[in-house]
Coordinates of C-alpha atoms in Angstrom, one line a residue:
X1 CA 19.8 3.1 2.9
X2 CA 21.8 -0.1 3.4
X3 CA 19.9 -0.8 6.6
X4 CA 16.5 -1.0 4.9
X5 CA 14.7 -4.3 4.8
X6 CA 12.3 -5.1 2.0
X7 CA 9.3 -7.1 2.9
X8 CA 7.1 -8.7 0.2
X9 CA 5.7 -7.9 -2.3
X10 CA 2.3 -9.6 -2.1
X11 CA 0.1 -9.9 -5.2
X12 CA 0.5 -10.8 -8.8
X13 CA 3.6 -10.9 -11.0
X14 CA 2.5 -8.5 -13.8
X15 CA 3.4 -4.9 -14.3
X16 CA 6.6 -2.9 -14.0
X17 CA 8.6 -2.8 -10.7
X18 CA 8.5 0.4 -8.7
X19 CA 10.0 1.6 -5.5
X20 CA 9.3 4.7 -3.3
X21 CA 11.5 5.4 -0.3
X22 CA 10.9 8.6 1.6
X23 CA 12.5 10.6 4.4
X24 CA 10.6 11.2 7.6
X25 CA 7.5 9.4 8.4
X26 CA 4.5 8.3 6.4
X27 CA 2.0 11.2 6.5
X28 CA -0.3 10.5 3.6
X29 CA -1.6 7.6 1.5
X30 CA -3.5 8.4 -1.7
X31 CA -5.4 5.7 -3.5
X32 CA -7.4 5.4 -6.7
X33 CA -9.8 2.4 -6.4
X34 CA -11.1 2.5 -10.0
X35 CA -14.6 3.3 -8.8
X36 CA -14.2 0.8 -5.8
X37 CA -13.3 -2.2 -8.0
X38 CA -9.5 -2.6 -7.3
X39 CA -6.4 -0.6 -6.4
X40 CA -5.6 1.2 -9.7
X41 CA -2.8 3.4 -8.2
X42 CA -1.3 4.4 -4.9
X43 CA 0.9 7.4 -3.8
X44 CA 2.7 8.1 -0.5
X45 CA 3.9 11.7 -0.9
X46 CA 1.8 14.8 -0.6
X47 CA 1.3 16.7 -3.8
X48 CA 1.6 13.6 -6.0
X49 CA -2.0 13.4 -7.2
X50 CA -2.5 14.1 -10.9
X51 CA -4.9 16.9 -11.6
X52 CA -8.5 16.0 -12.3
X53 CA -8.5 12.4 -10.9
X54 CA -10.6 11.3 -8.0
X55 CA -8.6 9.8 -5.1
X56 CA -9.1 8.7 -1.5
X57 CA -6.7 10.5 0.8
X58 CA -5.6 9.1 4.1
X59 CA -3.8 11.6 6.4
X60 CA -1.8 10.2 9.3
X61 CA -1.0 12.2 12.3
X62 CA 2.7 11.3 12.2
X63 CA 4.8 10.8 14.3
X64 CA 2.1 9.8 16.9
X65 CA 0.2 7.8 14.4
X66 CA 2.0 5.1 12.4
X67 CA 1.3 1.9 10.5
X68 CA 1.2 -1.4 12.5
X69 CA -0.3 -3.6 9.7
X70 CA -1.5 -3.7 6.1
X71 CA -4.2 -6.1 5.1
X72 CA -5.2 -6.8 1.5
X73 CA -6.5 -9.2 -1.1
X74 CA -5.3 -10.0 -4.6
X75 CA -7.0 -11.9 -7.4
X76 CA -8.2 -11.7 -11.0
X77 CA -10.4 -8.7 -12.0
X78 CA -13.3 -9.6 -14.3
X79 CA -12.2 -7.1 -17.0
X80 CA -9.3 -9.3 -17.9
X81 CA -6.5 -7.8 -15.9
X82 CA -3.8 -10.0 -14.4
X83 CA -3.7 -11.0 -10.7
X84 CA -3.9 -7.6 -9.1
X85 CA -4.3 -6.0 -5.7
X86 CA -8.1 -5.9 -5.2
X87 CA -8.3 -4.3 -1.7
X88 CA -6.1 -2.7 0.9
X89 CA -6.7 -1.8 4.6
X90 CA -4.2 0.3 6.5
X91 CA -4.1 -0.3 10.3
X92 CA -2.4 2.3 12.5
X93 CA -1.8 2.4 16.2
X94 CA -4.9 4.7 16.4
X95 CA -7.2 3.9 13.4
X96 CA -8.2 1.4 10.7
X97 CA -8.6 2.9 7.2
X98 CA -10.4 0.7 4.7
X99 CA -10.9 -1.7 3.2
X100 CA -10.5 0.2 -0.1
X101 CA -11.3 -1.6 -3.3
X102 CA -13.3 -4.9 -3.5
X103 CA -13.1 -7.8 -1.0
X104 CA -14.2 -11.1 -2.6
X105 CA -14.2 -14.6 -1.3
X106 CA -12.4 -15.8 -4.4
X107 CA -9.4 -13.5 -3.8
X108 CA -6.3 -14.4 -1.8
X109 CA -5.8 -12.4 1.4
X110 CA -2.5 -11.3 2.9
X111 CA -1.3 -9.4 6.0
X112 CA 1.9 -7.4 6.3
X113 CA 2.6 -7.1 10.1
X114 CA 4.9 -4.2 11.1
X115 CA 6.4 -5.3 14.4
X116 CA 10.0 -4.2 14.2
X117 CA 11.1 -1.0 12.5
X118 CA 9.2 1.8 10.8
X119 CA 7.8 2.0 7.3
X120 CA 10.1 4.2 5.2
X121 CA 8.8 3.2 1.8
X122 CA 6.9 0.9 -0.4
X123 CA 7.7 -1.2 -3.5
X124 CA 5.8 -3.4 -5.9
X125 CA 4.7 -3.8 -9.4
X126 CA 2.0 -2.0 -11.4
X127 CA 0.7 -1.5 -14.9
X128 CA -3.0 -0.8 -15.5
X129 CA -3.4 -1.5 -11.8
X130 CA -1.3 -2.2 -8.7
X131 CA -0.2 -5.7 -9.3
X132 CA 1.8 -6.2 -6.1
X133 CA 2.8 -4.2 -3.0
X134 CA 5.5 -4.6 -0.3
X135 CA 7.1 -2.3 2.3
X136 CA 10.6 -1.1 3.2
X137 CA 11.4 -1.0 7.0
X138 CA 14.1 0.9 8.7
X139 CA 15.3 -0.4 12.1
X140 CA 14.2 1.6 15.1
X141 CA 16.5 2.2 18.1
X142 CA 15.2 1.7 21.6
X143 CA 16.2 4.1 24.4

């Protein structure tokens, strides 16, 4: 894991730091958007959804489908939460998924381009919502 490169995070400074590195490719992204208002929680491993909650599930056809960019916005939510991730869009080499959450003119937008390496994990901060998000990249070898 010494070869991993952390990129980001983007977003606010609240919440508790978290990190999720996985083996193999990214096959699933599971998002709770708090009824479409903001990104409340996000998971990247199949089977990690708590029972009874309503989530959006994005299934990627890995290894032929992989992330090439993540777009998002962060800003202040009207219910008094800190600067949080308000929306996320996942762009693969085959599809665009999202935006999920709320996109507002007042929010700050960000783009995480994935030009070198493959996504092998995510990191960030969260509390009552996802406050910040970043990625871990592993170098790819060319033949």
